[in-house]
Short mmCIF file of C-alpha atoms in Angstrom, two decimals:
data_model
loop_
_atom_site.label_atom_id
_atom_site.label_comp_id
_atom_site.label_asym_id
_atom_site.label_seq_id
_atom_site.Cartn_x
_atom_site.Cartn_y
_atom_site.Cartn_z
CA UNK A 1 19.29 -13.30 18.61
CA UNK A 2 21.64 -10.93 17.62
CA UNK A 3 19.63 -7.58 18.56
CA UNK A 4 17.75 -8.29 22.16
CA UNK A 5 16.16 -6.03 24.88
CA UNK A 6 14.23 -8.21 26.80
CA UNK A 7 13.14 -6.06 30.01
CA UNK A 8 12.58 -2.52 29.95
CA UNK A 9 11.63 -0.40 33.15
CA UNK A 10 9.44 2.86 33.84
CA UNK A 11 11.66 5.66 32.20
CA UNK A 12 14.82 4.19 31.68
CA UNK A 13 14.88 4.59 28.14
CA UNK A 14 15.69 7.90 26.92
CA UNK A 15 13.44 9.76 24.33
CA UNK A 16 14.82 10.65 20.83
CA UNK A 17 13.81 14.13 19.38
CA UNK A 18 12.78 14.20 15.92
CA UNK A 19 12.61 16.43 13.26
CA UNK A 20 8.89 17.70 13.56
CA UNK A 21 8.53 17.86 17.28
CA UNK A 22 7.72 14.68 18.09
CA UNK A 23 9.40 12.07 20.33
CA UNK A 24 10.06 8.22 20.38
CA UNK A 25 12.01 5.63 22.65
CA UNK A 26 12.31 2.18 21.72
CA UNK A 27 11.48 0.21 24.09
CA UNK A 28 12.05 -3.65 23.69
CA UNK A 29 12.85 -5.51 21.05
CA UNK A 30 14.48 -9.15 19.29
CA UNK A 31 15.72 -9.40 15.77
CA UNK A 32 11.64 -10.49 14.94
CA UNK A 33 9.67 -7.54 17.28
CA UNK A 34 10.07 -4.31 18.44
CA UNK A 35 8.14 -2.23 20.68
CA UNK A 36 8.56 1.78 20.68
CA UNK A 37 6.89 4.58 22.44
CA UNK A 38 5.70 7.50 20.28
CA UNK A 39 4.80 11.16 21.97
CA UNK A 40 2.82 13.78 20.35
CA UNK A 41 1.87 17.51 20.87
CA UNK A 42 -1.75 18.35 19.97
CA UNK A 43 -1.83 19.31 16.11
CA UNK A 44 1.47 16.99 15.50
CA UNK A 45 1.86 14.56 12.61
CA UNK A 46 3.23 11.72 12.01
CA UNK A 47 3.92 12.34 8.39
CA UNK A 48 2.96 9.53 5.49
CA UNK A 49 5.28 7.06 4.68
CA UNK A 50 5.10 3.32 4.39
CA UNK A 51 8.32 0.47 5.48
CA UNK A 52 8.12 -3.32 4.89
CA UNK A 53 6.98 -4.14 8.27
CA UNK A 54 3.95 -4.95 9.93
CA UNK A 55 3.08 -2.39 12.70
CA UNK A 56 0.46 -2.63 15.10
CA UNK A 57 -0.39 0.09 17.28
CA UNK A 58 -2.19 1.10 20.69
CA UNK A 59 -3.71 4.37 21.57
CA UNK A 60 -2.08 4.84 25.09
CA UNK A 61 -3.30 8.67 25.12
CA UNK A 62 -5.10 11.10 23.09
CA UNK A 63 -6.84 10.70 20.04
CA UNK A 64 -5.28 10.07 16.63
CA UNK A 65 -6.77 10.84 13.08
CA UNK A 66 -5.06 7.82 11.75
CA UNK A 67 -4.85 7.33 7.94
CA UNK A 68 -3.75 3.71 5.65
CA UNK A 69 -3.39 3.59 2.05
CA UNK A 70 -6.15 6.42 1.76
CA UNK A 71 -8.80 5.10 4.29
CA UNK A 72 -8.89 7.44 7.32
CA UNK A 73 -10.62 6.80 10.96
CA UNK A 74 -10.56 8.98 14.50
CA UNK A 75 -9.15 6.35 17.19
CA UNK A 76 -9.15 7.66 20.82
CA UNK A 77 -7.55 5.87 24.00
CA UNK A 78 -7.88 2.14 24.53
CA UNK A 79 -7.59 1.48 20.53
CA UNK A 80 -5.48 0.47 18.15
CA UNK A 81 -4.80 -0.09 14.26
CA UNK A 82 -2.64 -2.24 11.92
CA UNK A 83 -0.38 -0.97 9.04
CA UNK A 84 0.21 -3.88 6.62
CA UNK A 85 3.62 -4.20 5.10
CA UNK A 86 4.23 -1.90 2.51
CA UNK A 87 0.90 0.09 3.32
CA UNK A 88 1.37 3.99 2.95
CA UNK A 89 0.21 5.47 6.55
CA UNK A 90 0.48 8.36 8.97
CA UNK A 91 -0.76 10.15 11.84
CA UNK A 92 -2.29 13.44 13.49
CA UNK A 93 -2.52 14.22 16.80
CA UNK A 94 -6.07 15.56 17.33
CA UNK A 95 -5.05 16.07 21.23
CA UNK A 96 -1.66 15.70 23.04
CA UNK A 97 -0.98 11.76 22.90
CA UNK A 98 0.77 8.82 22.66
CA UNK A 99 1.31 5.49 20.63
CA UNK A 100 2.55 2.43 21.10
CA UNK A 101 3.98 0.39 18.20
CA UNK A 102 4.98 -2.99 17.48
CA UNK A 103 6.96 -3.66 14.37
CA UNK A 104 7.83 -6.91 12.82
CA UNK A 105 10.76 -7.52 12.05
CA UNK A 106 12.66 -5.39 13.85
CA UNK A 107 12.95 -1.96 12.82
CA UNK A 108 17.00 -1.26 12.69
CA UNK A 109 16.68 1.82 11.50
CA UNK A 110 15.35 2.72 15.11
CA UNK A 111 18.43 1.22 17.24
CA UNK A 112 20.97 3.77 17.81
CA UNK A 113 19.27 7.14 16.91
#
């Protein structure tokens, strides 16, 4: 494995700023999964766009108006969603919150922003 974070503790992993407001950290990952931490304000999106990998993700905080290839749902704390490869998706925050994502493969274009 030629891209590996194994272990990752509380905090240690500084947050990236992007360009609408919101915040991510990558958290752990090998060249076949990643996991990163997404923060949101309340009213924040996650604007639509789609990537070749599969993402799965968990509602850690907040609630989420969560739209995939034109199908939209409302998905609170303690759930989660899947965005099939390829799949056109995005998010708004309907409250302050937080996701976490897995991405297979590994999302590159993530490690070293």
């Amino acid at each position: 494995m030629s891209n590996t974070k194994l272990f990752a503790q509380p905090d240690e992993v500084a947050w990236t700023v992007l360009d609408n407001g919101n915040r991510r950290r990558v958290v752990v990952y090998t060249d076949e999964l990643m996991q990163v931490e997404f923060d949101f304000e309340a009213g924040a999106i996650g604007a639509m766009h789609s990537h070749p990998h599969v993402q799965a993700s968990y509602v850690a905080e907040g609630r989420f108006e969560v739209t995939i290839d034109g199908k939209s749902a409302v998905i609170g704390k303690g759930g989660s969603f899947i965005v099939p490869s390829g799949a056109l998706h995005g998010v708004k925050a309907l409250e302050k919150g937080r996701l976490v994502d897995t991405f297979t493969p590994l999302r590159s274009d993530f490690l070293g922003a």
